[in-house]
PDB file of C-alpha atoms in Angstrom:
ATOM      1  CA  UNK A   1      14.571 242.811  69.262  1.00 38.00           C
ATOM      2  CA  UNK A   2      16.934 240.687  71.263  1.00 42.00           C
ATOM      3  CA  UNK A   3      19.999 242.252  69.655  1.00 42.00           C
ATOM      4  CA  UNK A   4      18.719 245.797  70.323  1.00 42.00           C
ATOM      5  CA  UNK A   5      17.969 244.909  73.902  1.00 43.00           C
ATOM      6  CA  UNK A   6      21.453 243.399  74.333  1.00 43.00           C
ATOM      7  CA  UNK A   7      23.128 246.555  73.124  1.00 41.00           C
ATOM      8  CA  UNK A   8      23.894 246.057  69.422  1.00 43.00           C
ATOM      9  CA  UNK A   9      25.427 243.450  67.178  1.00 43.00           C
ATOM     10  CA  UNK A  10      29.000 244.019  68.342  1.00 44.00           C
ATOM     11  CA  UNK A  11      28.229 243.507  72.002  1.00 42.00           C
ATOM     12  CA  UNK A  12      26.679 240.068  71.544  1.00 41.00           C
ATOM     13  CA  UNK A  13      29.943 238.184  70.813  1.00 41.00           C
ATOM     14  CA  UNK A  14      31.609 240.018  73.693  1.00 42.00           C
ATOM     15  CA  UNK A  15      28.896 239.012  76.066  1.00 41.00           C
ATOM     16  CA  UNK A  16      29.042 235.427  74.837  1.00 43.00           C
ATOM     17  CA  UNK A  17      32.807 235.420  75.284  1.00 42.00           C
ATOM     18  CA  UNK A  18      32.638 236.822  78.784  1.00 42.00           C
ATOM     19  CA  UNK A  19      29.891 234.353  79.678  1.00 43.00           C
ATOM     20  CA  UNK A  20      32.030 231.502  78.323  1.00 44.00           C
ATOM     21  CA  UNK A  21      35.020 232.675  80.366  1.00 41.00           C
ATOM     22  CA  UNK A  22      32.882 232.927  83.483  1.00 42.00           C
ATOM     23  CA  UNK A  23      31.618 229.382  82.830  1.00 44.00           C
ATOM     24  CA  UNK A  24      35.177 228.053  82.477  1.00 43.00           C
ATOM     25  CA  UNK A  25      36.262 229.870  85.647  1.00 46.00           C
ATOM     26  CA  UNK A  26      33.294 228.398  87.472  1.00 44.00           C
ATOM     27  CA  UNK A  27      34.223 224.861  86.316  1.00 46.00           C
ATOM     28  CA  UNK A  28      37.840 225.364  87.375  1.00 47.00           C
ATOM     29  CA  UNK A  29      36.756 226.649  90.776  1.00 44.00           C
ATOM     30  CA  UNK A  30      34.433 223.666  91.186  1.00 47.00           C
ATOM     31  CA  UNK A  31      37.183 221.314  90.057  1.00 44.00           C
ATOM     32  CA  UNK A  32      39.601 222.885  92.516  1.00 46.00           C
ATOM     33  CA  UNK A  33      37.149 222.367  95.330  1.00 45.00           C
ATOM     34  CA  UNK A  34      36.348 218.731  94.486  1.00 44.00           C
ATOM     35  CA  UNK A  35      39.877 217.625  93.498  1.00 48.00           C
ATOM     36  CA  UNK A  36      40.803 215.555  90.422  1.00 48.00           C
ATOM     37  CA  UNK A  37      38.109 213.593  88.682  1.00 50.00           C
ATOM     38  CA  UNK A  38      38.431 210.089  87.192  1.00 50.00           C
ATOM     39  CA  UNK A  39      39.435 211.481  83.816  1.00 53.00           C
ATOM     40  CA  UNK A  40      42.187 213.578  85.417  1.00 54.00           C
ATOM     41  CA  UNK A  41      43.581 210.517  87.213  1.00 50.00           C
ATOM     42  CA  UNK A  42      43.498 208.527  83.997  1.00 56.00           C
ATOM     43  CA  UNK A  43      45.337 211.307  82.192  1.00 59.00           C
ATOM     44  CA  UNK A  44      47.982 211.348  84.932  1.00 63.00           C
ATOM     45  CA  UNK A  45      48.473 207.586  84.582  1.00 66.00           C
ATOM     46  CA  UNK A  46      48.983 207.919  80.827  1.00 74.00           C
ATOM     47  CA  UNK A  47      51.137 211.060  81.031  1.00 83.00           C
ATOM     48  CA  UNK A  48      54.111 210.365  78.715  1.00 86.00           C
ATOM     49  CA  UNK A  49      56.347 212.840  80.530  1.00 88.00           C
ATOM     50  CA  UNK A  50      55.754 211.281  83.951  1.00 89.00           C
ATOM     51  CA  UNK A  51      56.252 207.763  82.632  1.00 89.00           C
ATOM     52  CA  UNK A  52      59.464 208.815  80.851  1.00 90.00           C
ATOM     53  CA  UNK A  53      60.791 210.327  84.087  1.00 91.00           C
ATOM     54  CA  UNK A  54      59.983 207.153  86.083  1.00 91.00           C
ATOM     55  CA  UNK A  55      61.750 204.939  83.542  1.00 91.00           C
ATOM     56  CA  UNK A  56      64.774 207.240  83.544  1.00 92.00           C
ATOM     57  CA  UNK A  57      65.069 207.129  87.348  1.00 91.00           C
ATOM     58  CA  UNK A  58      64.719 203.325  87.348  1.00 92.00           C
ATOM     59  CA  UNK A  59      67.527 203.023  84.796  1.00 92.00           C
ATOM     60  CA  UNK A  60      69.708 205.308  86.911  1.00 92.00           C
ATOM     61  CA  UNK A  61      69.159 203.085  89.957  1.00 92.00           C
ATOM     62  CA  UNK A  62      69.976 199.934  87.977  1.00 92.00           C
ATOM     63  CA  UNK A  63      73.164 201.485  86.562  1.00 92.00           C
ATOM     64  CA  UNK A  64      74.233 202.713  89.995  1.00 91.00           C
ATOM     65  CA  UNK A  65      73.854 199.228  91.480  1.00 90.00           C
ATOM     66  CA  UNK A  66      75.798 197.628  88.645  1.00 90.00           C
ATOM     67  CA  UNK A  67      78.605 200.219  88.659  1.00 90.00           C
ATOM     68  CA  UNK A  68      79.010 200.426  92.457  1.00 89.00           C
ATOM     69  CA  UNK A  69      78.742 196.697  93.035  1.00 88.00           C
ATOM     70  CA  UNK A  70      82.110 196.358  94.772  1.00 86.00           C
ATOM     71  CA  UNK A  71      81.390 199.233  97.152  1.00 86.00           C
ATOM     72  CA  UNK A  72      77.938 197.917  98.016  1.00 86.00           C
ATOM     73  CA  UNK A  73      79.368 194.507  98.945  1.00 84.00           C
ATOM     74  CA  UNK A  74      81.178 196.025 101.918  1.00 83.00           C
ATOM     75  CA  UNK A  75      79.458 195.289 105.250  1.00 77.00           C
ATOM     76  CA  UNK A  76      79.575 198.955 106.332  1.00 79.00           C
ATOM     77  CA  UNK A  77      77.981 200.236 103.109  1.00 83.00           C
ATOM     78  CA  UNK A  78      74.218 200.865 103.249  1.00 86.00           C
ATOM     79  CA  UNK A  79      73.871 202.068  99.676  1.00 88.00           C
ATOM     80  CA  UNK A  80      71.764 199.038  98.737  1.00 88.00           C
ATOM     81  CA  UNK A  81      69.178 199.910 101.394  1.00 89.00           C
ATOM     82  CA  UNK A  82      68.953 203.473 100.078  1.00 91.00           C
ATOM     83  CA  UNK A  83      68.436 202.191  96.533  1.00 90.00           C
ATOM     84  CA  UNK A  84      65.591 199.940  97.674  1.00 91.00           C
ATOM     85  CA  UNK A  85      63.946 202.814  99.544  1.00 92.00           C
ATOM     86  CA  UNK A  86      64.101 204.997  96.425  1.00 91.00           C
ATOM     87  CA  UNK A  87      62.626 202.135  94.394  1.00 91.00           C
ATOM     88  CA  UNK A  88      59.732 201.850  96.849  1.00 91.00           C
ATOM     89  CA  UNK A  89      58.986 205.559  96.439  1.00 91.00           C
ATOM     90  CA  UNK A  90      59.096 205.250  92.649  1.00 90.00           C
ATOM     91  CA  UNK A  91      56.834 202.217  92.661  1.00 91.00           C
ATOM     92  CA  UNK A  92      53.979 204.274  94.129  1.00 89.00           C
ATOM     93  CA  UNK A  93      53.675 206.119  90.790  1.00 87.00           C
ATOM     94  CA  UNK A  94      53.970 203.005  88.598  1.00 89.00           C
ATOM     95  CA  UNK A  95      50.762 202.346  86.643  1.00 88.00           C
ATOM     96  CA  UNK A  96      51.905 200.656  83.420  1.00 89.00           C
ATOM     97  CA  UNK A  97      53.581 197.331  82.651  1.00 90.00           C
ATOM     98  CA  UNK A  98      56.667 198.906  81.093  1.00 89.00           C
ATOM     99  CA  UNK A  99      57.627 200.687  84.315  1.00 90.00           C
ATOM    100  CA  UNK A 100      56.735 197.586  86.371  1.00 91.00           C
ATOM    101  CA  UNK A 101      59.172 195.544  84.253  1.00 92.00           C
ATOM    102  CA  UNK A 102      61.993 197.954  85.127  1.00 92.00           C
ATOM    103  CA  UNK A 103      61.056 197.672  88.810  1.00 92.00           C
ATOM    104  CA  UNK A 104      61.278 193.865  88.548  1.00 93.00           C
ATOM    105  CA  UNK A 105      64.674 194.144  86.825  1.00 93.00           C
ATOM    106  CA  UNK A 106      65.973 196.360  89.632  1.00 92.00           C
ATOM    107  CA  UNK A 107      64.667 193.897  92.206  1.00 92.00           C
ATOM    108  CA  UNK A 108      66.500 191.011  90.510  1.00 93.00           C
ATOM    109  CA  UNK A 109      69.797 192.932  90.469  1.00 92.00           C
ATOM    110  CA  UNK A 110      69.385 193.970  94.116  1.00 92.00           C
ATOM    111  CA  UNK A 111      68.503 190.404  95.154  1.00 91.00           C
ATOM    112  CA  UNK A 112      71.633 188.973  93.539  1.00 90.00           C
ATOM    113  CA  UNK A 113      73.735 191.626  95.225  1.00 89.00           C
ATOM    114  CA  UNK A 114      72.081 190.986  98.598  1.00 87.00           C
ATOM    115  CA  UNK A 115      72.642 187.245  98.272  1.00 85.00           C
ATOM    116  CA  UNK A 116      76.329 187.753  97.551  1.00 84.00           C
ATOM    117  CA  UNK A 117      76.611 190.226 100.419  1.00 83.00           C
ATOM    118  CA  UNK A 118      74.916 187.782 102.809  1.00 79.00           C
ATOM    119  CA  UNK A 119      77.391 185.056 101.888  1.00 76.00           C
ATOM    120  CA  UNK A 120      80.251 187.357 102.970  1.00 75.00           C
ATOM    121  CA  UNK A 121      78.724 188.204 106.335  1.00 70.00           C
ATOM    122  CA  UNK A 122      80.507 187.259 109.549  1.00 62.00           C
ATOM    123  CA  UNK A 123      78.682 186.645 112.806  1.00 54.00           C
ATOM    124  CA  UNK A 124      80.877 186.348 115.901  1.00 52.00           C
ATOM    125  CA  UNK A 125      83.902 185.438 113.832  1.00 58.00           C
ATOM    126  CA  UNK A 126      82.191 182.722 111.774  1.00 64.00           C
ATOM    127  CA  UNK A 127      81.206 183.022 108.137  1.00 67.00           C
ATOM    128  CA  UNK A 128      77.650 182.544 106.922  1.00 69.00           C
ATOM    129  CA  UNK A 129      77.120 178.865 106.069  1.00 73.00           C
ATOM    130  CA  UNK A 130      74.071 178.174 103.873  1.00 77.00           C
ATOM    131  CA  UNK A 131      74.052 174.480 104.872  1.00 82.00           C
ATOM    132  CA  UNK A 132      74.020 175.275 108.576  1.00 81.00           C
ATOM    133  CA  UNK A 133      71.305 177.853 108.008  1.00 82.00           C
ATOM    134  CA  UNK A 134      69.206 175.237 106.213  1.00 86.00           C
ATOM    135  CA  UNK A 135      69.697 172.804 109.115  1.00 86.00           C
ATOM    136  CA  UNK A 136      68.554 175.419 111.648  1.00 88.00           C
ATOM    137  CA  UNK A 137      65.592 176.235 109.433  1.00 89.00           C
ATOM    138  CA  UNK A 138      64.544 172.575 109.246  1.00 88.00           C
ATOM    139  CA  UNK A 139      64.864 172.238 113.005  1.00 88.00           C
ATOM    140  CA  UNK A 140      62.680 175.311 113.481  1.00 90.00           C
ATOM    141  CA  UNK A 141      60.067 173.857 111.127  1.00 89.00           C
ATOM    142  CA  UNK A 142      59.927 170.696 113.249  1.00 86.00           C
ATOM    143  CA  UNK A 143      61.771 168.133 111.135  1.00 84.00           C
ATOM    144  CA  UNK A 144      61.340 164.617 112.560  1.00 73.00           C
ATOM    145  CA  UNK A 145      64.518 162.690 111.901  1.00 68.00           C
ATOM    146  CA  UNK A 146      64.530 158.931 111.459  1.00 61.00           C
ATOM    147  CA  UNK A 147      67.403 157.530 113.491  1.00 49.00           C
ATOM    148  CA  UNK A 148      69.323 154.871 111.649  1.00 44.00           C
ATOM    149  CA  UNK A 149      72.525 153.711 113.271  1.00 46.00           C
ATOM    150  CA  UNK A 150      73.767 151.922 110.178  1.00 47.00           C
ATOM    151  CA  UNK A 151      73.442 155.043 108.050  1.00 50.00           C
ATOM    152  CA  UNK A 152      75.234 157.143 110.661  1.00 52.00           C
ATOM    153  CA  UNK A 153      78.060 154.626 110.962  1.00 50.00           C
ATOM    154  CA  UNK A 154      78.429 154.380 107.193  1.00 52.00           C
ATOM    155  CA  UNK A 155      78.417 158.151 106.853  1.00 52.00           C
ATOM    156  CA  UNK A 156      75.045 158.248 105.106  1.00 50.00           C
ATOM    157  CA  UNK A 157      72.532 161.066 105.391  1.00 52.00           C
ATOM    158  CA  UNK A 158      69.785 160.850 107.978  1.00 51.00           C
ATOM    159  CA  UNK A 159      66.379 161.291 106.371  1.00 59.00           C
ATOM    160  CA  UNK A 160      63.218 162.685 107.909  1.00 65.00           C
ATOM    161  CA  UNK A 161      59.850 164.215 107.190  1.00 77.00           C
ATOM    162  CA  UNK A 162      58.235 167.570 107.924  1.00 83.00           C
ATOM    163  CA  UNK A 163      54.918 167.926 109.775  1.00 86.00           C
ATOM    164  CA  UNK A 164      51.872 169.223 107.952  1.00 86.00           C
ATOM    165  CA  UNK A 165      52.061 172.723 109.464  1.00 89.00           C
ATOM    166  CA  UNK A 166      55.814 173.187 108.857  1.00 90.00           C
ATOM    167  CA  UNK A 167      55.456 175.789 106.114  1.00 90.00           C
ATOM    168  CA  UNK A 168      52.679 177.563 108.029  1.00 90.00           C
ATOM    169  CA  UNK A 169      55.039 177.870 110.992  1.00 91.00           C
ATOM    170  CA  UNK A 170      57.727 179.439 108.807  1.00 90.00           C
ATOM    171  CA  UNK A 171      55.156 181.788 107.232  1.00 86.00           C
ATOM    172  CA  UNK A 172      53.960 183.016 110.635  1.00 87.00           C
ATOM    173  CA  UNK A 173      57.575 183.722 111.616  1.00 87.00           C
ATOM    174  CA  UNK A 174      58.388 185.563 108.388  1.00 84.00           C
ATOM    175  CA  UNK A 175      55.164 187.559 107.994  1.00 81.00           C
ATOM    176  CA  UNK A 176      56.407 190.228 110.407  1.00 80.00           C
ATOM    177  CA  UNK A 177      59.111 191.150 107.855  1.00 78.00           C
ATOM    178  CA  UNK A 178      56.610 191.803 105.053  1.00 73.00           C
ATOM    179  CA  UNK A 179      53.549 193.932 104.633  1.00 71.00           C
ATOM    180  CA  UNK A 180      51.518 190.885 103.668  1.00 69.00           C
ATOM    181  CA  UNK A 181      52.270 187.240 104.352  1.00 57.00           C
ATOM    182  CA  UNK A 182      53.285 185.241 101.270  1.00 58.00           C
ATOM    183  CA  UNK A 183      50.585 182.997  99.863  1.00 69.00           C
ATOM    184  CA  UNK A 184      51.000 179.274 100.425  1.00 70.00           C
ATOM    185  CA  UNK A 185      51.246 177.027  97.368  1.00 68.00           C
ATOM    186  CA  UNK A 186      51.336 173.247  97.369  1.00 67.00           C
ATOM    187  CA  UNK A 187      54.481 171.740  95.937  1.00 66.00           C
ATOM    188  CA  UNK A 188      53.456 169.113  93.437  1.00 65.00           C
ATOM    189  CA  UNK A 189      55.598 166.005  93.493  1.00 58.00           C
ATOM    190  CA  UNK A 190      57.923 164.360  95.984  1.00 56.00           C
ATOM    191  CA  UNK A 191      61.274 165.444  97.377  1.00 61.00           C
ATOM    192  CA  UNK A 192      62.705 161.966  96.869  1.00 62.00           C
ATOM    193  CA  UNK A 193      61.471 161.208  93.384  1.00 64.00           C
ATOM    194  CA  UNK A 194      62.356 157.791  92.018  1.00 73.00           C
ATOM    195  CA  UNK A 195      62.144 156.768  88.380  1.00 76.00           C
ATOM    196  CA  UNK A 196      59.202 154.488  87.581  1.00 79.00           C
ATOM    197  CA  UNK A 197      60.029 150.781  87.239  1.00 84.00           C
ATOM    198  CA  UNK A 198      60.482 149.641  83.654  1.00 86.00           C
ATOM    199  CA  UNK A 199      57.531 147.846  82.162  1.00 86.00           C
ATOM    200  CA  UNK A 200      58.132 144.188  81.285  1.00 86.00           C
ATOM    201  CA  UNK A 201      58.280 143.558  77.593  1.00 84.00           C
ATOM    202  CA  UNK A 202      55.727 141.084  76.292  1.00 84.00           C
ATOM    203  CA  UNK A 203      56.986 138.855  73.516  1.00 80.00           C
ATOM    204  CA  UNK A 204      54.702 139.058  70.533  1.00 79.00           C
ATOM    205  CA  UNK A 205      53.688 135.867  68.807  1.00 76.00           C
ATOM    206  CA  UNK A 206      54.565 135.582  65.167  1.00 73.00           C
ATOM    207  CA  UNK A 207      51.518 135.581  62.936  1.00 71.00           C
ATOM    208  CA  UNK A 208      51.205 132.975  60.239  1.00 60.00           C
ATOM    209  CA  UNK A 209      51.789 134.190  56.721  1.00 63.00           C
ATOM    210  CA  UNK A 210      48.900 134.544  54.333  1.00 61.00           C
ATOM    211  CA  UNK A 211      50.152 131.636  52.173  1.00 59.00           C
ATOM    212  CA  UNK A 212      50.078 129.180  55.077  1.00 55.00           C
ATOM    213  CA  UNK A 213      46.623 130.355  56.096  1.00 53.00           C
ATOM    214  CA  UNK A 214      45.279 129.811  52.585  1.00 55.00           C
ATOM    215  CA  UNK A 215      46.741 126.300  52.513  1.00 57.00           C
ATOM    216  CA  UNK A 216      45.325 125.285  55.904  1.00 53.00           C
ATOM    217  CA  UNK A 217      41.869 126.885  55.945  1.00 50.00           C
ATOM    218  CA  UNK A 218      40.212 124.872  53.106  1.00 52.00           C
ATOM    219  CA  UNK A 219      41.188 121.589  54.787  1.00 52.00           C
ATOM    220  CA  UNK A 220      39.811 122.744  58.129  1.00 51.00           C
ATOM    221  CA  UNK A 221      36.555 123.939  56.588  1.00 50.00           C
ATOM    222  CA  UNK A 222      36.117 120.697  54.693  1.00 52.00           C
ATOM    223  CA  UNK A 223      36.557 118.627  57.831  1.00 52.00           C
ATOM    224  CA  UNK A 224      34.162 120.828  59.736  1.00 49.00           C
ATOM    225  CA  UNK A 225      31.507 120.574  57.017  1.00 52.00           C
ATOM    226  CA  UNK A 226      31.800 116.783  56.793  1.00 57.00           C
ATOM    227  CA  UNK A 227      31.570 116.280  60.546  1.00 63.00           C
ATOM    228  CA  UNK A 228      28.658 118.686  60.843  1.00 64.00           C
ATOM    229  CA  UNK A 229      26.779 117.017  57.988  1.00 67.00           C
ATOM    230  CA  UNK A 230      27.291 113.549  59.443  1.00 75.00           C
ATOM    231  CA  UNK A 231      26.068 114.654  62.867  1.00 79.00           C
ATOM    232  CA  UNK A 232      22.975 116.279  61.337  1.00 81.00           C
ATOM    233  CA  UNK A 233      22.084 113.159  59.333  1.00 83.00           C
ATOM    234  CA  UNK A 234      22.420 110.924  62.381  1.00 85.00           C
ATOM    235  CA  UNK A 235      20.224 113.212  64.477  1.00 86.00           C
ATOM    236  CA  UNK A 236      17.548 113.363  61.746  1.00 84.00           C
ATOM    237  CA  UNK A 237      17.512 109.563  61.467  1.00 86.00           C
ATOM    238  CA  UNK A 238      17.175 109.262  65.239  1.00 87.00           C
ATOM    239  CA  UNK A 239      14.184 111.622  65.332  1.00 86.00           C
ATOM    240  CA  UNK A 240      12.566 109.751  62.431  1.00 83.00           C
ATOM    241  CA  UNK A 241      12.927 106.506  64.362  1.00 86.00           C
ATOM    242  CA  UNK A 242      11.137 108.060  67.354  1.00 85.00           C
ATOM    243  CA  UNK A 243       8.269 109.225  65.149  1.00 82.00           C
ATOM    244  CA  UNK A 244       7.831 105.802  63.572  1.00 83.00           C
ATOM    245  CA  UNK A 245       7.816 104.074  66.965  1.00 86.00           C
ATOM    246  CA  UNK A 246       5.215 106.519  68.340  1.00 84.00           C
ATOM    247  CA  UNK A 247       3.020 105.977  65.284  1.00 80.00           C
ATOM    248  CA  UNK A 248       3.257 102.189  65.474  1.00 85.00           C
ATOM    249  CA  UNK A 249       2.315 102.220  69.176  1.00 86.00           C
ATOM    250  CA  UNK A 250      -0.922 104.162  68.572  1.00 84.00           C
ATOM    251  CA  UNK A 251      -1.775 104.772  64.903  1.00 81.00           C
ATOM    252  CA  UNK A 252      -5.147 106.359  65.695  1.00 83.00           C
ATOM    253  CA  UNK A 253      -3.845 109.141  67.958  1.00 81.00           C
ATOM    254  CA  UNK A 254      -2.197 112.117  66.224  1.00 79.00           C
ATOM    255  CA  UNK A 255       1.241 113.165  67.452  1.00 78.00           C
ATOM    256  CA  UNK A 256       1.425 116.728  68.873  1.00 80.00           C
ATOM    257  CA  UNK A 257       4.206 118.686  67.192  1.00 78.00           C
ATOM    258  CA  UNK A 258       4.842 120.988  70.142  1.00 82.00           C
ATOM    259  CA  UNK A 259       4.982 118.144  72.671  1.00 84.00           C
ATOM    260  CA  UNK A 260       7.379 116.315  70.370  1.00 83.00           C
ATOM    261  CA  UNK A 261       9.922 119.120  69.789  1.00 85.00           C
ATOM    262  CA  UNK A 262       9.690 121.276  72.944  1.00 89.00           C
ATOM    263  CA  UNK A 263      12.076 120.465  75.821  1.00 90.00           C
ATOM    264  CA  UNK A 264      10.824 122.434  78.875  1.00 90.00           C
ATOM    265  CA  UNK A 265      14.223 122.179  80.575  1.00 92.00           C
ATOM    266  CA  UNK A 266      16.449 123.333  77.698  1.00 91.00           C
ATOM    267  CA  UNK A 267      15.859 126.113  75.185  1.00 93.00           C
ATOM    268  CA  UNK A 268      18.873 125.158  73.070  1.00 92.00           C
ATOM    269  CA  UNK A 269      17.685 121.542  72.859  1.00 89.00           C
ATOM    270  CA  UNK A 270      14.261 122.740  71.697  1.00 92.00           C
ATOM    271  CA  UNK A 271      15.846 124.782  68.898  1.00 92.00           C
ATOM    272  CA  UNK A 272      17.881 121.768  67.798  1.00 89.00           C
ATOM    273  CA  UNK A 273      14.753 119.566  67.735  1.00 86.00           C
ATOM    274  CA  UNK A 274      12.903 122.107  65.580  1.00 88.00           C
ATOM    275  CA  UNK A 275      15.875 122.310  63.220  1.00 88.00           C
ATOM    276  CA  UNK A 276      16.261 118.559  62.792  1.00 85.00           C
ATOM    277  CA  UNK A 277      12.518 117.927  62.502  1.00 84.00           C
ATOM    278  CA  UNK A 278      12.310 120.424  59.628  1.00 84.00           C
ATOM    279  CA  UNK A 279      14.327 118.000  57.471  1.00 83.00           C
ATOM    280  CA  UNK A 280      11.630 115.306  57.898  1.00 80.00           C
ATOM    281  CA  UNK A 281       8.656 117.168  56.435  1.00 76.00           C
ATOM    282  CA  UNK A 282       8.927 115.564  52.976  1.00 70.00           C
ATOM    283  CA  UNK A 283       9.700 112.128  54.376  1.00 69.00           C
ATOM    284  CA  UNK A 284       6.798 112.351  56.833  1.00 67.00           C
ATOM    285  CA  UNK A 285       4.384 113.044  54.000  1.00 65.00           C
ATOM    286  CA  UNK A 286       5.587 109.972  52.084  1.00 60.00           C
ATOM    287  CA  UNK A 287       5.830 107.656  55.083  1.00 57.00           C
ATOM    288  CA  UNK A 288       2.458 108.436  56.613  1.00 57.00           C
ATOM    289  CA  UNK A 289       0.670 108.688  53.249  1.00 57.00           C
ATOM    290  CA  UNK A 290      -0.671 112.199  53.768  1.00 60.00           C
ATOM    291  CA  UNK A 291      -2.784 113.128  50.742  1.00 61.00           C
ATOM    292  CA  UNK A 292      -5.220 115.696  52.136  1.00 64.00           C
ATOM    293  CA  UNK A 293      -4.400 119.363  52.264  1.00 62.00           C
ATOM    294  CA  UNK A 294      -2.899 120.190  55.641  1.00 57.00           C
ATOM    295  CA  UNK A 295      -3.608 123.950  55.360  1.00 57.00           C
ATOM    296  CA  UNK A 296      -6.826 124.919  53.611  1.00 61.00           C
ATOM    297  CA  UNK A 297      -6.302 127.608  50.949  1.00 61.00           C
ATOM    298  CA  UNK A 298      -8.412 130.732  51.363  1.00 65.00           C
ATOM    299  CA  UNK A 299     -11.731 130.667  49.499  1.00 65.00           C
ATOM    300  CA  UNK A 300     -13.680 133.514  47.996  1.00 60.00           C
ATOM    301  CA  UNK A 301     -16.247 133.339  50.812  1.00 57.00           C
ATOM    302  CA  UNK A 302     -13.589 133.593  53.490  1.00 53.00           C
ATOM    303  CA  UNK A 303     -12.097 136.576  51.713  1.00 51.00           C
TER     304      UNK A 303
END
C-alpha cells in the first residue's frame, strides 16, 4: 500500500535519493551558518597538505637566512626583521611538534645572526662593547660595590652583591619589549663557587692477625676465670662467716633470708648477695644440722 501511494516501485529510490540530498544540503547550510565544528578544526590541524606547506616555507626561510648571511649583517639591511615577521605569521598555523621544531631552528639561526650583527653595531662612533654593556646593566640593577683600596691599587677586580629585587627590576624594564614578561627562575648555586675543603684522612689502626689473637685469648680467659673464681670463693666464705656469727649470737631466733640478702640501697648488691648465698645451701644444711623437710611435698588430700 505504501509503494502504491508513493507512486510505484521505481519512484521510491528516487524519492529517497532526493530526500537524502535535501538532508545533506540542509546540514551544509546549517554548517555554513554555524561555522566549523570541533571535528573540522581537528581535521584542519592534521591536514597533511597544510603541514607540508608550513614545513616547506620554514625551510625556505632557514635557507634564505643561511645563504644571505653576509647581506643581512649590513646595518642598513632589514631582511632579518622581515624574516622574523614571516615566521610570526607562520607560527599562528603551527599545531604539531614537527613544525614547532622548525620554528625553533629558525629562531636559533636568527638569534646567532642578530648577535653577530649587534657586535658590529656602532653608536656615535664607538663599537658595541659587551663588557661595558654588562657594567651598565649591573649598575641599572643596583649593584652595591665593596670598595677595597688594596684591590684597586693591585689591579684586582672589585666585587659586589646584587639586591634581592635586581632581577625583578630588569624584568619590569624588559617586559615592554615582549608580549608577556619572562618567568623568573631561581639560580641554584653561588656565583663565586669554591671547591669544598678536603676531608682529613684518618689513619686506620692495624688489626691483629688471627694467629696472634688465638695465642693471646686463651691466656687472658684463663686469668679472668682464675681471678673470678677466687673472688667468688672469698665472698662466699665471708657470707658464711656472717651467718655463723648471727647464729651463735641467738641460736633460738631464725634468720630471715630476705633481710639477710636484700640491700635496700643497691639493687646490684642484692643480686650479688643472692648469687653468693646460693652456693651455701648444701653447707648450711650440714652446718646447722637440718634434718626435717623444709618444703612439705604435696599429699593426696591437698591434691
